Tab-separated table of C-alpha atoms in Angstrom:
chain	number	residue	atom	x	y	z
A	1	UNK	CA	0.000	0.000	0.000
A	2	UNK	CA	1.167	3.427	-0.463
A	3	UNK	CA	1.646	6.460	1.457
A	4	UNK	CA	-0.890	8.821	2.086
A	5	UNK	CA	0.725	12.660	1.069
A	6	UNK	CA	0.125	14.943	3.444
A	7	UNK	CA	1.490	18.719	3.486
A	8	UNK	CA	4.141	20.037	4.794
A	9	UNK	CA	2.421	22.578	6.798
A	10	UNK	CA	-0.022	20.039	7.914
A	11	UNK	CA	2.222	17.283	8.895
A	12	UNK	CA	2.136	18.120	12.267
A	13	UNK	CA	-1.767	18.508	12.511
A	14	UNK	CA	-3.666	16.665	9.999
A	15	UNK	CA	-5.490	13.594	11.285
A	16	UNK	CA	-6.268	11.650	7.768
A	17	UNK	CA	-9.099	9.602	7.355
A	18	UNK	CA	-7.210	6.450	6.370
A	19	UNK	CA	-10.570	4.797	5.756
A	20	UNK	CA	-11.827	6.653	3.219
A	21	UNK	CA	-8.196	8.327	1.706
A	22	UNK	CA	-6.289	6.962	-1.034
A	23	UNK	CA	-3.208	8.327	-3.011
A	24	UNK	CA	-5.179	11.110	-4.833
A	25	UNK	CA	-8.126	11.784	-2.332
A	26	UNK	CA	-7.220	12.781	1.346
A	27	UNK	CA	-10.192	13.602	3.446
A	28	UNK	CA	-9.340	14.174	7.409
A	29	UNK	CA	-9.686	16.990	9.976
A	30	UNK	CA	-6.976	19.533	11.937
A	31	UNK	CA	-5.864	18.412	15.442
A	32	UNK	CA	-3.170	20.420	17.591
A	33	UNK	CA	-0.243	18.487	18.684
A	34	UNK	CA	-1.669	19.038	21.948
A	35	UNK	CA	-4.478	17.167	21.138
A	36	UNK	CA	-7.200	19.763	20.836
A	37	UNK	CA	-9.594	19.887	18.127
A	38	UNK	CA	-10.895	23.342	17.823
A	39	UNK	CA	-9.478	26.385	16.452
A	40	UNK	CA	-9.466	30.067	15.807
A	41	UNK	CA	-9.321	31.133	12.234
A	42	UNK	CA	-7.882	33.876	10.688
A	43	UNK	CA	-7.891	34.349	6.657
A	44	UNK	CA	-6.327	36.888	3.914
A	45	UNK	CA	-8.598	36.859	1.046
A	46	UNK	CA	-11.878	38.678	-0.514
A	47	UNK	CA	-14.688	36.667	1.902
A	48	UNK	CA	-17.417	36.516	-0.611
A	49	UNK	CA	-21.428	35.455	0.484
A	50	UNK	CA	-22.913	32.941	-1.767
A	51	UNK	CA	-26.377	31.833	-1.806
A	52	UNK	CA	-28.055	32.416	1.911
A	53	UNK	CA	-25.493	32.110	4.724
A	54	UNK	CA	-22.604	30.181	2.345
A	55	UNK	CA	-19.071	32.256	2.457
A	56	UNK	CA	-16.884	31.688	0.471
A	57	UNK	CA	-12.497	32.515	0.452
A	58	UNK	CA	-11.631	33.529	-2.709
A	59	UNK	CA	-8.136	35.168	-3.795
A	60	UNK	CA	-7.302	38.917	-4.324
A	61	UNK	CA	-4.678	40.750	-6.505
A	62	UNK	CA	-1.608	41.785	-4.246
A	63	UNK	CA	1.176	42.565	-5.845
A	64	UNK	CA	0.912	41.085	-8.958
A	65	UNK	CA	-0.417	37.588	-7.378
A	66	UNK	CA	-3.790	36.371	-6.666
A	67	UNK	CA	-3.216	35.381	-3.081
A	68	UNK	CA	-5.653	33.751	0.023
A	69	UNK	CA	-4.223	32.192	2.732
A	70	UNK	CA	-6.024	30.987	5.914
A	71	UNK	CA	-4.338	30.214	9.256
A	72	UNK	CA	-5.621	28.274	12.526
A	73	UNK	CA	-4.837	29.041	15.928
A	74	UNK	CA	-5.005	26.037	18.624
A	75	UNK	CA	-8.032	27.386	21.204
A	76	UNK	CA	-6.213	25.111	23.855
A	77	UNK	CA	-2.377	25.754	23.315
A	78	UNK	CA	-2.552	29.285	20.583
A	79	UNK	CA	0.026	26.971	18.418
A	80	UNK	CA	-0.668	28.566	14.751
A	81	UNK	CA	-0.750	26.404	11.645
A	82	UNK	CA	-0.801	27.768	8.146
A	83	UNK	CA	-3.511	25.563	6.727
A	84	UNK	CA	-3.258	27.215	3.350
A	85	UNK	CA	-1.434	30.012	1.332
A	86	UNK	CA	-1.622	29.762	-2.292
A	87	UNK	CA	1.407	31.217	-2.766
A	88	UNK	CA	3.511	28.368	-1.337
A	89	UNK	CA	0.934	25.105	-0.953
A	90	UNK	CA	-0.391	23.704	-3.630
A	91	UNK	CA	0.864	22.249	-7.606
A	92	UNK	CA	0.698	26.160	-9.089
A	93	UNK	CA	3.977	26.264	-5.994
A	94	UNK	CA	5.879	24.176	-8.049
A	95	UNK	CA	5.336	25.814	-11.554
A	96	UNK	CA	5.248	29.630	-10.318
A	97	UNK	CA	8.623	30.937	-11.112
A	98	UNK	CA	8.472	34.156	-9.626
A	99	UNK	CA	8.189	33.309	-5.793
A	100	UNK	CA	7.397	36.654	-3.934
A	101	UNK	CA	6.976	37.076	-0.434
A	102	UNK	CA	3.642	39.061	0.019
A	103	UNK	CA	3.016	40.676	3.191
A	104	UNK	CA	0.123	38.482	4.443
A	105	UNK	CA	-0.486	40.856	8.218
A	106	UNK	CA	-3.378	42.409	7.406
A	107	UNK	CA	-5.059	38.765	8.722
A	108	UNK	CA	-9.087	39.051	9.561
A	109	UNK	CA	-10.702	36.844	12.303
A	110	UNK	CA	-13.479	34.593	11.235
A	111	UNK	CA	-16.855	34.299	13.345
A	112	UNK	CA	-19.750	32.496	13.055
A	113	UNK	CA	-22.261	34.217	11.282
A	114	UNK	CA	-25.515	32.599	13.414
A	115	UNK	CA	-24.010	32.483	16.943
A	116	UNK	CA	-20.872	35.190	16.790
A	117	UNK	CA	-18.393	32.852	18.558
A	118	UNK	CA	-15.133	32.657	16.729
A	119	UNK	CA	-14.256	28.657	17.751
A	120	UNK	CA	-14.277	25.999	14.440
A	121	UNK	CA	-13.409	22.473	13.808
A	122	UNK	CA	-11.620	22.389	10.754
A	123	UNK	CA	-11.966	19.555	7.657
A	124	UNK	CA	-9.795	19.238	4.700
A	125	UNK	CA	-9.944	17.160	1.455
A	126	UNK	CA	-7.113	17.207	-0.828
A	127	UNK	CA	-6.919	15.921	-4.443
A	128	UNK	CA	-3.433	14.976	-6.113
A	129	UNK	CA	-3.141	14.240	-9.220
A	130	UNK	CA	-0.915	10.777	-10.103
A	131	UNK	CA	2.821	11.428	-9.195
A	132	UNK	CA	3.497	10.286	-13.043
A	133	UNK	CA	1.364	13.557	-14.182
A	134	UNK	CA	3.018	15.645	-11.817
A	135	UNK	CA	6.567	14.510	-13.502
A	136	UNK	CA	5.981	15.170	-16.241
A	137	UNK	CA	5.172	19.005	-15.793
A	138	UNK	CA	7.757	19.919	-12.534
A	139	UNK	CA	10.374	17.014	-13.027
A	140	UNK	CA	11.070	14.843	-9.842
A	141	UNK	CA	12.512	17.103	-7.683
A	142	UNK	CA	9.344	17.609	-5.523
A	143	UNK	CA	7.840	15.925	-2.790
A	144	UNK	CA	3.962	14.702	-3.822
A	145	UNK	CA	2.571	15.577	-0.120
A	146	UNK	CA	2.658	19.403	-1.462
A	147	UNK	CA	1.896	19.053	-4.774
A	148	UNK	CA	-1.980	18.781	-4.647
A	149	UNK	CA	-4.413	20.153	-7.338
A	150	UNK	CA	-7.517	20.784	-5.698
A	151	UNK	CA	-8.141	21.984	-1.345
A	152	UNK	CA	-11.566	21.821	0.100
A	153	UNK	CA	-12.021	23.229	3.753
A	154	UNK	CA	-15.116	23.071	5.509
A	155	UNK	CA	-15.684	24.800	9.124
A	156	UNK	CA	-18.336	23.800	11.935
A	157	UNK	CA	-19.293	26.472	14.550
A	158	UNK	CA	-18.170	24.869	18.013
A	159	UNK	CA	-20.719	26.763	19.780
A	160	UNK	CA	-24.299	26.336	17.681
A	161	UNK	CA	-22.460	23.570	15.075
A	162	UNK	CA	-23.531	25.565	11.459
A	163	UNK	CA	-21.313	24.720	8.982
A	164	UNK	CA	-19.282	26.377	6.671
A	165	UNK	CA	-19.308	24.165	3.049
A	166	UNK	CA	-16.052	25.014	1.000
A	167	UNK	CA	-15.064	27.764	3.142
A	168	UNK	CA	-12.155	27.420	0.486
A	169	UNK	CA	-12.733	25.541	-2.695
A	170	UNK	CA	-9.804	26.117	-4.544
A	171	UNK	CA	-7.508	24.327	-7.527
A	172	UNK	CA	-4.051	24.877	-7.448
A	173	UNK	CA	-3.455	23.361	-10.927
């Protein structure tokens, strides 16, 4: 059987779904190292409203780049993960040749639209396309963990439990 890729900036914090993941579909959920579950998120993007109560992340021009980015922030420990920054996850990472760091500070907190509260559980599917595709375009000097095509992240409200569908729904190919 093979390995499951996982980011880099999610090693650390991705609990896969082994059950239902294979080598091009990785469904799972963020967990702290510490072992909590639930999370404060900040984003850098144009938050767009779709249909009643569905947001959306969707990039904005900065510099030259269409960027988003959104971060999570342990509620038990305040460890912060970068769960994803277009600029540096994803297969457009591999392919961009002009890297440039963009000054992402200008964060925003994300709350929960019904209730207010500001705590989420976090859920993440990843598509890869098959390694042999992927060396064909960017050679095979790349590790395949990073090098996914598609990110899905759903939220869910910790205090009233509404959820947030493809609170990013993004392809990075």
């Amino acid at each position: 059987m093979s390995t499951i890729p996982i980011p880099h900036n999610l090693k650390l914090c991705f609990n896969v779904n082994s059950n239902e993941s294979n080598q091009n579909n990785v469904f799972g959920m963020m967990k702290c190292i510490c072992g909590c579950d639930e999370f404060y998120i900040q984003y850098f993007g144009d938050l767009s409203k779709h249909f009643i109560e569905h947001y959306v992340l969707k990039t904005v021009l900065c510099d030259e780049e269409y960027v988003m980015c959104m971060k999570a922030i342990c509620a038990k420990c305040k460890r912060k993960y970068t769960v994803f920054n277009s600029l540096t996850n994803g297969y457009d990472s591999f392919t961009r040749s002009n890297k440039k760091n963009i000054d992402l500070q200008s964060m925003k907190t994300f709350s929960c639209r019904k209730c207010k509260k500001d705590v989420f559980r976090i859920f993440i599917t990843l598509e890869y396309l098959d390694k042999q595709d992927i060396m064909e375009d960017i050679g095979e000097d790349f590790e395949l963990g990073n090098a996914f095509s598609w990110i899905a992240v759903d939220l869910e409200c910790r205090s009233c439990f509404k959820k947030y569908y493809k609170f990013i729904d993004y392809e990075t190919s």
